[in-house]
Coordinates of C-alpha atoms (C1' of nucleotides) in Angstrom, one line a residue:
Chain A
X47 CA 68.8 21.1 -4.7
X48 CA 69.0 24.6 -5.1
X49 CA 68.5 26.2 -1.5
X50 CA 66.9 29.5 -0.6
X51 CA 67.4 29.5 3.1
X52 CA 69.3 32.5 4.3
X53 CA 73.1 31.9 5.3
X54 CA 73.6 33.0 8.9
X55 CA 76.8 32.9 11.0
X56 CA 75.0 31.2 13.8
X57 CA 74.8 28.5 15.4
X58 CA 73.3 25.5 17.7
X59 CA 73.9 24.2 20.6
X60 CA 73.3 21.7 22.9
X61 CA 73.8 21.9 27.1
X62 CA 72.7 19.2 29.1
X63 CA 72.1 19.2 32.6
X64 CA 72.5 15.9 34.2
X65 CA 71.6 14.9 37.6
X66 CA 72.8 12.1 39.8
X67 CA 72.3 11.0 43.1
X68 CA 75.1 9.8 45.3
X69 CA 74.6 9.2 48.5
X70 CA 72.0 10.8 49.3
X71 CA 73.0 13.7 47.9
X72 CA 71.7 15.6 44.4
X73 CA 74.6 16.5 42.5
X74 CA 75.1 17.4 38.4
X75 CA 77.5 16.8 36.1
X76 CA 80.0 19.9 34.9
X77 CA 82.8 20.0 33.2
X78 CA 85.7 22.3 33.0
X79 CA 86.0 24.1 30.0
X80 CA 89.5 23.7 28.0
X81 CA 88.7 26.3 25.1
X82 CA 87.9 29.9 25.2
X83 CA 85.6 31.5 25.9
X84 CA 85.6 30.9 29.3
X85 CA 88.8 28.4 29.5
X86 CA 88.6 26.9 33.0
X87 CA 85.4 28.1 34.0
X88 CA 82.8 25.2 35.2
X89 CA 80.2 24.7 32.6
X90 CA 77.0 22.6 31.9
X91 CA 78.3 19.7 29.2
X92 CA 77.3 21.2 26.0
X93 CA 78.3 21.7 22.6
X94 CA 77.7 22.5 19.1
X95 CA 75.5 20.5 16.5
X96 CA 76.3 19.0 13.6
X97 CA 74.9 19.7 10.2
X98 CA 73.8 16.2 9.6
X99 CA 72.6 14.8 13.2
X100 CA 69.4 15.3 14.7
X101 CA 69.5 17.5 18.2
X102 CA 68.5 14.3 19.7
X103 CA 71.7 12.2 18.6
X104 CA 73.4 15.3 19.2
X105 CA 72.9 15.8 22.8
X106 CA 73.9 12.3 23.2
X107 CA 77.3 12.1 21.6
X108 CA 77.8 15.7 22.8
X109 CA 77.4 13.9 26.2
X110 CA 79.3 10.9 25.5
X111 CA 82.1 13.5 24.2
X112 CA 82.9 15.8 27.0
X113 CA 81.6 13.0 29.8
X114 CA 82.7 9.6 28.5
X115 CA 78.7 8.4 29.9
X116 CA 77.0 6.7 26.9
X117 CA 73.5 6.3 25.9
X118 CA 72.1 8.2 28.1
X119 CA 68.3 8.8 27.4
X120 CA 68.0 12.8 28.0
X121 CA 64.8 15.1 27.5
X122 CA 64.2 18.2 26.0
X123 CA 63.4 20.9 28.5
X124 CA 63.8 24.3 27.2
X125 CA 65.9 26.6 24.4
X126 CA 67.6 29.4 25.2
X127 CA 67.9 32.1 22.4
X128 CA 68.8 35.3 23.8
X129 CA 71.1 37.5 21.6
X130 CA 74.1 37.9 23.7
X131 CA 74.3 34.8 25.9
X132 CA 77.5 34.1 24.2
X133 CA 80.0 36.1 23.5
X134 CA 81.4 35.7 20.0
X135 CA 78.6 35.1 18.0
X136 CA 74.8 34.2 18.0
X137 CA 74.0 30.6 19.9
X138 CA 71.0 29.1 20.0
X139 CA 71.2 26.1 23.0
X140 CA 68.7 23.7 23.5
X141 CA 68.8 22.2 26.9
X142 CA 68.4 18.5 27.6
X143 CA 67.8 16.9 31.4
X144 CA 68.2 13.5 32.6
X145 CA 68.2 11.8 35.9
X146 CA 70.8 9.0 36.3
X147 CA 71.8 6.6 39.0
X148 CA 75.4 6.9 40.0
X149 CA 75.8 3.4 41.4
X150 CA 78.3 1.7 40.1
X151 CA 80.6 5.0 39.6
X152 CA 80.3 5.5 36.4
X153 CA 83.7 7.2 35.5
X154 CA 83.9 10.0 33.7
X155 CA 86.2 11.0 31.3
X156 CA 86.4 13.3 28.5
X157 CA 86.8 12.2 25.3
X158 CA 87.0 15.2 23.3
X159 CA 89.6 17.8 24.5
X160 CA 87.4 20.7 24.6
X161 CA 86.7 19.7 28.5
X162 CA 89.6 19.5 30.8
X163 CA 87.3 17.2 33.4
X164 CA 84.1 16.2 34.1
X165 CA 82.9 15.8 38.1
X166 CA 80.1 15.1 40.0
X167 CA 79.0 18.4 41.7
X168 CA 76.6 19.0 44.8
X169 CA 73.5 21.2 43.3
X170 CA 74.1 23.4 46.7
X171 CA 77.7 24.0 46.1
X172 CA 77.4 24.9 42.2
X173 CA 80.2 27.4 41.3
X174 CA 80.2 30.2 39.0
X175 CA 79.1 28.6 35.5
X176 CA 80.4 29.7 32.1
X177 CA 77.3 31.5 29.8
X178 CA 74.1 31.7 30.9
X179 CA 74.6 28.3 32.2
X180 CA 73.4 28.9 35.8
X181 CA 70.2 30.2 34.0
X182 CA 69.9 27.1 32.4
X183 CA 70.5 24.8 35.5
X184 CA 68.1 26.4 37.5
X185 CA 65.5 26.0 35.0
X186 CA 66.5 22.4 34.8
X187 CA 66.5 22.0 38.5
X188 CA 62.4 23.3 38.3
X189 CA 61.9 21.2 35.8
X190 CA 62.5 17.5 37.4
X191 CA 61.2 19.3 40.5
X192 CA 57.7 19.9 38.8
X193 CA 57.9 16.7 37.0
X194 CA 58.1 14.3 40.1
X195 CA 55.5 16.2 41.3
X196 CA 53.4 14.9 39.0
X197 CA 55.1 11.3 38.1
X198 CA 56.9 9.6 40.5
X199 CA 60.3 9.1 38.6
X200 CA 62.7 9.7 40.6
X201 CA 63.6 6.2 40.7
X202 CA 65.6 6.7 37.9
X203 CA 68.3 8.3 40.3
X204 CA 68.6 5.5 42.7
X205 CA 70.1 1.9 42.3
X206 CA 68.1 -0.5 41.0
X207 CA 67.6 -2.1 44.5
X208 CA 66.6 0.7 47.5
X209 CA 65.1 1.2 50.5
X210 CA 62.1 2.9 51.0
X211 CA 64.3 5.1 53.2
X212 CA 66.1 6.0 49.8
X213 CA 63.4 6.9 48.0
X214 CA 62.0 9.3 50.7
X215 CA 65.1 11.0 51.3
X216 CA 65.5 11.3 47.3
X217 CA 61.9 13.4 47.5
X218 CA 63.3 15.6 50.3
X219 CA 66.1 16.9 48.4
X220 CA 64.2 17.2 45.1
X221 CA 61.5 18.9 46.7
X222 CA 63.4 20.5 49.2
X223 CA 60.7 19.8 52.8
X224 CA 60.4 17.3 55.0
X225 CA 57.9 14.4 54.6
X226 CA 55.8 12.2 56.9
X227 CA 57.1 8.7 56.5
X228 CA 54.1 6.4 57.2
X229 CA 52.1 8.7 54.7
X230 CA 55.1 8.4 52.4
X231 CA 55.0 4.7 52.4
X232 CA 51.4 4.5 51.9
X233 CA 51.2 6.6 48.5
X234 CA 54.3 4.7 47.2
X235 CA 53.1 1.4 47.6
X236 CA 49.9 2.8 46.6
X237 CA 50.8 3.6 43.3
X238 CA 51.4 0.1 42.8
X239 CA 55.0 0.5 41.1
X240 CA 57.5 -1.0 43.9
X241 CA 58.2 -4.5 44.2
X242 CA 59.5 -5.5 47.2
X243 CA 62.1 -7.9 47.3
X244 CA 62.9 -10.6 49.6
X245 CA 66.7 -9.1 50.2
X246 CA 67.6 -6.6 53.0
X247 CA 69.7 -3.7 53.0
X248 CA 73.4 -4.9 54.2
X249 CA 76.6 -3.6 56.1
X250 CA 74.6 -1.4 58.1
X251 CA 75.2 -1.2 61.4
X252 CA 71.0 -1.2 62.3
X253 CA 68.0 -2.8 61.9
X254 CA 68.5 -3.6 57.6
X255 CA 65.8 -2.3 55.7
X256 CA 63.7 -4.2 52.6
X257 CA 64.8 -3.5 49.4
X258 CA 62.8 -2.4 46.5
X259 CA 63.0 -2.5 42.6
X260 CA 61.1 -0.3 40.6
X261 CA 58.4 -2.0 38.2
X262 CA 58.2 0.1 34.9
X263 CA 55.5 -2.5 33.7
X264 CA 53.4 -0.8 36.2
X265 CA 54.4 2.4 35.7
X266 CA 53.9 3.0 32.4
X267 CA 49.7 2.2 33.4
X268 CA 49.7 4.9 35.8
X269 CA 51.1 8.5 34.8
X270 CA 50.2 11.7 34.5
X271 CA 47.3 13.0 36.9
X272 CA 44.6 14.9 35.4
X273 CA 42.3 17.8 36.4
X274 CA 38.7 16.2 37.0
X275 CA 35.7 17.2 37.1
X276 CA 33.7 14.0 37.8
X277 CA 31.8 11.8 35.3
Chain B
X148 CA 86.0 40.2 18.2
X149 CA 87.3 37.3 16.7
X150 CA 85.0 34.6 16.6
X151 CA 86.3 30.5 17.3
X152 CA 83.0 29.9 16.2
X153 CA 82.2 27.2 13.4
X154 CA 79.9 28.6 10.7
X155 CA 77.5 26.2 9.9
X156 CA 74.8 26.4 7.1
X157 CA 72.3 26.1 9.4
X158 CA 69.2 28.3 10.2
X159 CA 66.6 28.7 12.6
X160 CA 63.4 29.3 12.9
X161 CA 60.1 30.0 14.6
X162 CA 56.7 28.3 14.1
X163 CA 53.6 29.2 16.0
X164 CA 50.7 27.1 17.0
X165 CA 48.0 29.8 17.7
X166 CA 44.9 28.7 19.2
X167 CA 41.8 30.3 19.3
X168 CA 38.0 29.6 20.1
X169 CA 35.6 30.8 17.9
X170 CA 31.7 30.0 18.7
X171 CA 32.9 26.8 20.7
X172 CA 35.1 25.7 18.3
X173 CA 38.9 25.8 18.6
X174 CA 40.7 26.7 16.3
X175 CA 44.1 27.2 14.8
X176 CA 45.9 30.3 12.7
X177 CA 47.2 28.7 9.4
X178 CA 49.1 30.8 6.4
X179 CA 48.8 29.8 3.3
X180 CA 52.8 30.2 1.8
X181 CA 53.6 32.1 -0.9
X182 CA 57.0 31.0 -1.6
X183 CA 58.5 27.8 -2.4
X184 CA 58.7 24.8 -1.1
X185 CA 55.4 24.3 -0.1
X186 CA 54.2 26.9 -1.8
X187 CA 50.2 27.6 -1.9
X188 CA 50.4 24.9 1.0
X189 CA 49.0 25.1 4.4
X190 CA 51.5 26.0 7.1
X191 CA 51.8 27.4 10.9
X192 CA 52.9 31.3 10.7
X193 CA 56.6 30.4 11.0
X194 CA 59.7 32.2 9.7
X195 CA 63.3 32.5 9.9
X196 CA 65.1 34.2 13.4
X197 CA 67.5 36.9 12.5
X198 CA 70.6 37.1 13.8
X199 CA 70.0 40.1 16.1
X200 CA 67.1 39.3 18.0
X201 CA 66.1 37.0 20.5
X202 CA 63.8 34.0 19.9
X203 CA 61.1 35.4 22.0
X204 CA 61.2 38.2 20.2
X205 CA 61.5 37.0 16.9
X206 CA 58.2 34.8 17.6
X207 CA 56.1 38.1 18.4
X208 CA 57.5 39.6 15.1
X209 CA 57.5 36.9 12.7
X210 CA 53.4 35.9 13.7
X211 CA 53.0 39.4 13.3
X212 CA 54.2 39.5 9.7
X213 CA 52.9 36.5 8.8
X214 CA 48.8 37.0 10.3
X215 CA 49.2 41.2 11.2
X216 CA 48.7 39.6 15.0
X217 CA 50.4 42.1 17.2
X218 CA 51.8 41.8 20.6
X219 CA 50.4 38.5 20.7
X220 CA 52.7 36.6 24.2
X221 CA 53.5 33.0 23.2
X222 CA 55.7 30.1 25.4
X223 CA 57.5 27.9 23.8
X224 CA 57.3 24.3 23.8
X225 CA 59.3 22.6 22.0
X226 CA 62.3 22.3 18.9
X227 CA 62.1 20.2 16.5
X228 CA 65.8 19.4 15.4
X229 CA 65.4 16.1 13.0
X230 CA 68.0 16.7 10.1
X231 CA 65.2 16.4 7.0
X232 CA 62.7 18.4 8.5
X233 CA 63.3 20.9 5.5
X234 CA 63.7 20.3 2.1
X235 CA 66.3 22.5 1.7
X236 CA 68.8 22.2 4.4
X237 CA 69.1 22.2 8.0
X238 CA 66.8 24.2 10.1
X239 CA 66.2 23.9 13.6
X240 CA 63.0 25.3 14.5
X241 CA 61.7 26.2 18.1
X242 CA 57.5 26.3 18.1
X243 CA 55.5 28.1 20.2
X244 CA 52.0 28.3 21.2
X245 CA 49.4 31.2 22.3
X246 CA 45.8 30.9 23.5
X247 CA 43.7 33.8 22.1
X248 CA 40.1 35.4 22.6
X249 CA 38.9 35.6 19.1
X250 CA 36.1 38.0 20.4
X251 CA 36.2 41.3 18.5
X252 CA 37.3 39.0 15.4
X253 CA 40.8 40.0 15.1
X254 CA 41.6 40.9 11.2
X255 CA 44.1 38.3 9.8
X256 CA 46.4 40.2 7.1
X257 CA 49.9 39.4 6.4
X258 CA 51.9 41.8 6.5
X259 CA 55.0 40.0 4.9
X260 CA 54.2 38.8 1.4
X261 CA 56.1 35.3 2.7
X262 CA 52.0 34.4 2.9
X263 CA 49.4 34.6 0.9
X264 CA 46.6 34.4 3.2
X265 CA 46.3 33.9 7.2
X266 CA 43.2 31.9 8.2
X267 CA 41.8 30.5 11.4
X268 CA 40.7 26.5 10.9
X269 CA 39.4 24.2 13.0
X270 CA 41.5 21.8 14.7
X271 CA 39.0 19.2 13.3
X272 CA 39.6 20.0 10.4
X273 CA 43.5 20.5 10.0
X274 CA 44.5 20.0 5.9
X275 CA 47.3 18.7 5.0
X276 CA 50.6 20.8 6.3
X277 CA 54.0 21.7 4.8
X278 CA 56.8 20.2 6.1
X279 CA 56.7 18.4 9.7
X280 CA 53.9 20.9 10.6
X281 CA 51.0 18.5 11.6
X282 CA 53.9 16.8 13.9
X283 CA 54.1 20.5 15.6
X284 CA 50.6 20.8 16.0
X285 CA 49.3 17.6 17.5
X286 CA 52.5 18.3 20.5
X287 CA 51.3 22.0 20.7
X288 CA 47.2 20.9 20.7
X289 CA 49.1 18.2 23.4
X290 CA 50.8 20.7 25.0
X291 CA 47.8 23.0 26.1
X292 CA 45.6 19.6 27.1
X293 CA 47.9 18.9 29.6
X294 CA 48.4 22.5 30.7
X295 CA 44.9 23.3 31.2
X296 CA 44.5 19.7 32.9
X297 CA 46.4 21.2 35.8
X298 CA 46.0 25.4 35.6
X299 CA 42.8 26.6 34.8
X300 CA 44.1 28.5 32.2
X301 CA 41.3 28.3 29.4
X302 CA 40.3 32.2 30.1
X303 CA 42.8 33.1 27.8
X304 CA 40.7 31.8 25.0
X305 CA 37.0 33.2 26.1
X306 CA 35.6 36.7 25.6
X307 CA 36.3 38.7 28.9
X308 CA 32.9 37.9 30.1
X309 CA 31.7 34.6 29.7
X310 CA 29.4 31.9 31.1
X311 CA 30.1 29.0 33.1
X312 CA 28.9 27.3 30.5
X313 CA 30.6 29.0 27.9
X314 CA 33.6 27.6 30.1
X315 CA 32.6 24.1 30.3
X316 CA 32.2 23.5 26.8
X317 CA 35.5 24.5 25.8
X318 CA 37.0 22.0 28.4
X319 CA 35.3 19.8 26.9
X320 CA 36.9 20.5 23.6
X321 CA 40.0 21.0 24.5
X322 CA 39.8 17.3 27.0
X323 CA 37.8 16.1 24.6
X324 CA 35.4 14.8 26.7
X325 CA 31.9 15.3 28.8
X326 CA 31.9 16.5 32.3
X327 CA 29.6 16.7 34.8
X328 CA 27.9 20.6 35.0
X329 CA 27.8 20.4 38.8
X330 CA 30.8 19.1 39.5
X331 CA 32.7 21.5 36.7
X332 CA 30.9 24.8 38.6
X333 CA 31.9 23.2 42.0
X334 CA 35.3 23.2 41.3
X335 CA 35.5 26.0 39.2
X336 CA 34.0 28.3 41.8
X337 CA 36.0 26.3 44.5
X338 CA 39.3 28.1 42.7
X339 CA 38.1 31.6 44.0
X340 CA 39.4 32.4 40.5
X341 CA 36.2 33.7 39.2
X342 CA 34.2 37.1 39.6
X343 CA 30.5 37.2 39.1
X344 CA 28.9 39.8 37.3
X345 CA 26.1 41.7 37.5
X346 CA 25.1 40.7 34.0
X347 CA 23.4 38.7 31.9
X348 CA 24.4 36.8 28.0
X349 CA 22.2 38.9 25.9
X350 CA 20.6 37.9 22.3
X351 CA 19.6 34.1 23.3
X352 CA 16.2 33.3 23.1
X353 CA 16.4 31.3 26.1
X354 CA 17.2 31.9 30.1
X355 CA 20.0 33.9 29.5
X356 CA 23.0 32.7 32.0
X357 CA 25.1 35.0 34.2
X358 CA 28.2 36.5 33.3
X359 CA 31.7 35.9 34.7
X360 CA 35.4 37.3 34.5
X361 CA 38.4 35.7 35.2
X362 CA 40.0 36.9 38.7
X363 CA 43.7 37.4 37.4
X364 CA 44.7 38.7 40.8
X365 CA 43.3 35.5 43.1
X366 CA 44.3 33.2 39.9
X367 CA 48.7 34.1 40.7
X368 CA 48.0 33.0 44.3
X369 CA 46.6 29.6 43.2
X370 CA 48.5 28.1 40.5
X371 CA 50.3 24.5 40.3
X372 CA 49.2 21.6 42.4
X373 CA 51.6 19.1 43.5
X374 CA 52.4 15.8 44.3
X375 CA 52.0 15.6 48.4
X376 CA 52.7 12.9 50.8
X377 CA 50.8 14.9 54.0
X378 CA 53.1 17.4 56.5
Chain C
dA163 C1' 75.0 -11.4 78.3
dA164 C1' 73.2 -7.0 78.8
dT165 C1' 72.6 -2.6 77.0
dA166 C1' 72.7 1.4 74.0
dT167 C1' 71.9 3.0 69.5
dA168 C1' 69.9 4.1 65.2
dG169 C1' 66.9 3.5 61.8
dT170 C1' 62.7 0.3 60.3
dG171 C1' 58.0 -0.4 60.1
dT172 C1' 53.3 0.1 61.2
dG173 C1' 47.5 2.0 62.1
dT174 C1' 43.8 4.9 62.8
dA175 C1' 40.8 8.7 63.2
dT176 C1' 39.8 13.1 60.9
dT177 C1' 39.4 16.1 57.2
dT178 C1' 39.2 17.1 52.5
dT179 C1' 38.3 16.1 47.9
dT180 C1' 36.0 13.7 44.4
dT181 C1' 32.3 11.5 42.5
dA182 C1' 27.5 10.2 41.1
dC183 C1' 23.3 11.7 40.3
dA184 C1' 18.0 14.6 38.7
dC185 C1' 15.1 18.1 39.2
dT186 C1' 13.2 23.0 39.3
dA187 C1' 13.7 27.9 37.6
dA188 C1' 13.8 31.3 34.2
dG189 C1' 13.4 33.3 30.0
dT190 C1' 11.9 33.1 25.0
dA191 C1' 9.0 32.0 21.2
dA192 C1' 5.0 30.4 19.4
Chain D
dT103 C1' -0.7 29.7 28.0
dT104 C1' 2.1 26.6 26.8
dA105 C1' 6.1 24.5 25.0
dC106 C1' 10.8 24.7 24.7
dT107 C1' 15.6 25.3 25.9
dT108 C1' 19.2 26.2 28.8
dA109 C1' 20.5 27.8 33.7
dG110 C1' 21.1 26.7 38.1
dT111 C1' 21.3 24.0 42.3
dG112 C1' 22.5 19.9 46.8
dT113 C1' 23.6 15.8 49.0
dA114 C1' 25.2 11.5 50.2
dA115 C1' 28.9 8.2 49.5
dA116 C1' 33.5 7.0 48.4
dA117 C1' 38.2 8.0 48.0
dA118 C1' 42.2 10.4 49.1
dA119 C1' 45.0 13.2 52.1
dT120 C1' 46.4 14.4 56.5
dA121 C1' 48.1 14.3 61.4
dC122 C1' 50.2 11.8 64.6
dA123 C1' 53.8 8.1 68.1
dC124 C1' 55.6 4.0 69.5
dA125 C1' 57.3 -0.7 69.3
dC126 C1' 60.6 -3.6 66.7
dT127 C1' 65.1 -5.3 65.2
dA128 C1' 69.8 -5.7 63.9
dT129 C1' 74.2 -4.3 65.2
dA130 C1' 77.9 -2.5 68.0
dT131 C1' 79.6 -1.8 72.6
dT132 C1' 80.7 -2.9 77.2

DNA sequence: AATATAGTGTGTATTTTTTACACTAAGTAA
DNA sequence: TTACTTAGTGTAAAAAATACACACTATATT
């Protein structure tokens, strides 16, 4: 088919900012970036679409290129379109977000040679990031903020089995305050979503806790919180 | 400068999902295209980014070609990246939405001659759409339910005075569904977000109701609601 | 065996928010 | 004056959110 679409020398992207929890702390995934611009400069995982895949599949090979971590689900969060955020040429990124749990150490390893690594990095100690890529994180960082405000989905970080503790502390450093742990407990297991198990926490050196799994069945009734009115 | 960067016969572009409430009804700007494909079909004002402006920007400019809409501010919400959304090749396309006042009846005239005519329809009444623009809608017409369910945000569509029930009614349109008049005035006034006027609706031949503006001030100090666990 | 330690686990009273519900008041039109 | 139509209002009950403190239990230490 004849086409009638402009030619322009620009280009997608796609940067994904992927958070993990790991011992209690929040960290995201960066890589270090083995091409110009910016060679050796910490980046947000991203990189450029192909003609012939969706953004979707693209994010996750891109992923699954500069990573080695597979299939993971990631969202849509925002696109960033300014003129100049990169330097040789006109880049349009769309932003992807997802919340993984690092239990089992998932390794990472890039497959493609455009990243030199790919670590696990605190979100306090984030260094200088190639592009606007700091922009980016911190919107990213608001976003699953405001979302478990709303939903509580931060299970997604954690292990399958956890602690109540867990959980709280998880909340904490997402939200950044302190929480009252008997009125914690109460809206958790008042959602209706945990299932408790009959296993306890080991190789502590304390009174074990119970352990918890997360019941999507149950989840997917409740969601989203609406503004009421009444009647 | 050189550039490293791949060029791709790709495009992007902008599509718009305006509403607007007219009478109690809410509806939606549609163009009708003037060039192929899809031409003399329905569409959302949408055009191609250029290279040397920024997607915000190009939004603003390309609804004001399309409808003669000027100055209109618009958020995005999402891209839509599948690789057949076009006929014609690949193009990425990141849609926005806007929430107007139709009071004063804004005059619709294209500017560009990319379409033919710019209309406003009701979103009951939606025709059939070029490419994947009913998709765009229904998420957009998604997008401002679940805004509005937690910002009171509807202002944006009424006249500058309005009456409470003038407000109610178009929650109910746009939550599709009845609420309770005390309740709705409770909370609304509750929000401290609301000034009332010395004035009454005029030209109804029956108790006329008083009018109201929207505090802008008071309505930055409320804003998002969240999730809370108590301390 | 006793003790220190560190985190687990629990209840209640108060306040705030949400909900359900129905009639009178005011203005216009005939 | 009356009929009609929408505006405007309050309260009681239920549910949700908050503030708040101590005893329990498993382990490690002596």
């Amino acid at each position: 088919m004849e086409t009638f679409l402009p030619k322009f020398d620009s280009v997608f992207s796609i940067d994904c900012v992927i958070f993990g929890l790991d011992e209690g702390e929040l960290k995201i995934l960066l890589i270090e970036r083995n091409e110009e611009p910016f060679k050796n400069w910490w980046a947000l995982p991203g990189y450029i679409v192909e003609q012939d895949e969706s953004i979707d599949n693209a994010a996750e090979r891109i992923l699954y290129e500069l990573t080695g971590l597979r299939g993971i689900y990631m969202d849509q969060f925002y696109t960033f379109g300014d003129v100049n955020r990169h330097p040789q040429g006109r880049v349009i990124t769309v932003a992807y977000y997802a919340m993984l749990r690092l239990s089992g150490n998932k390794e990472l390893k890039p497959v493609s040679n455009y990243a030199s690594k790919a670590v696990w990095i605190s979100v306090k100690d984030i260094p200088k990031l190639a592009f606007d890529h700091e922009k980016i994180f911190i919107r990213g960082f608001e976003k699953i903020r405001n979302k478990i405000s709303y939903q509580p989905i931060a299970f997604e970080l954690l292990p399958e089995k956890f602690t109540l503790t867990q959980l709280q502390n998880l909340y904490e450093v997402i939200l950044n305050k302190k929480l009252d742990k008997r009125n914690f407990r109460k809206k958790m297991l008042n959602y209706g979503i945990l299932k408790e198990l009959n296993e306890k926490q080991k190789g502590v050196s304390y009174r074990a806790a119970k352990l918890y799994k997360f019941d999507k069945r149950k989840y997917a009734k409740l969601f989203q919180k609406e503004l009421t009115f009444g009647k």
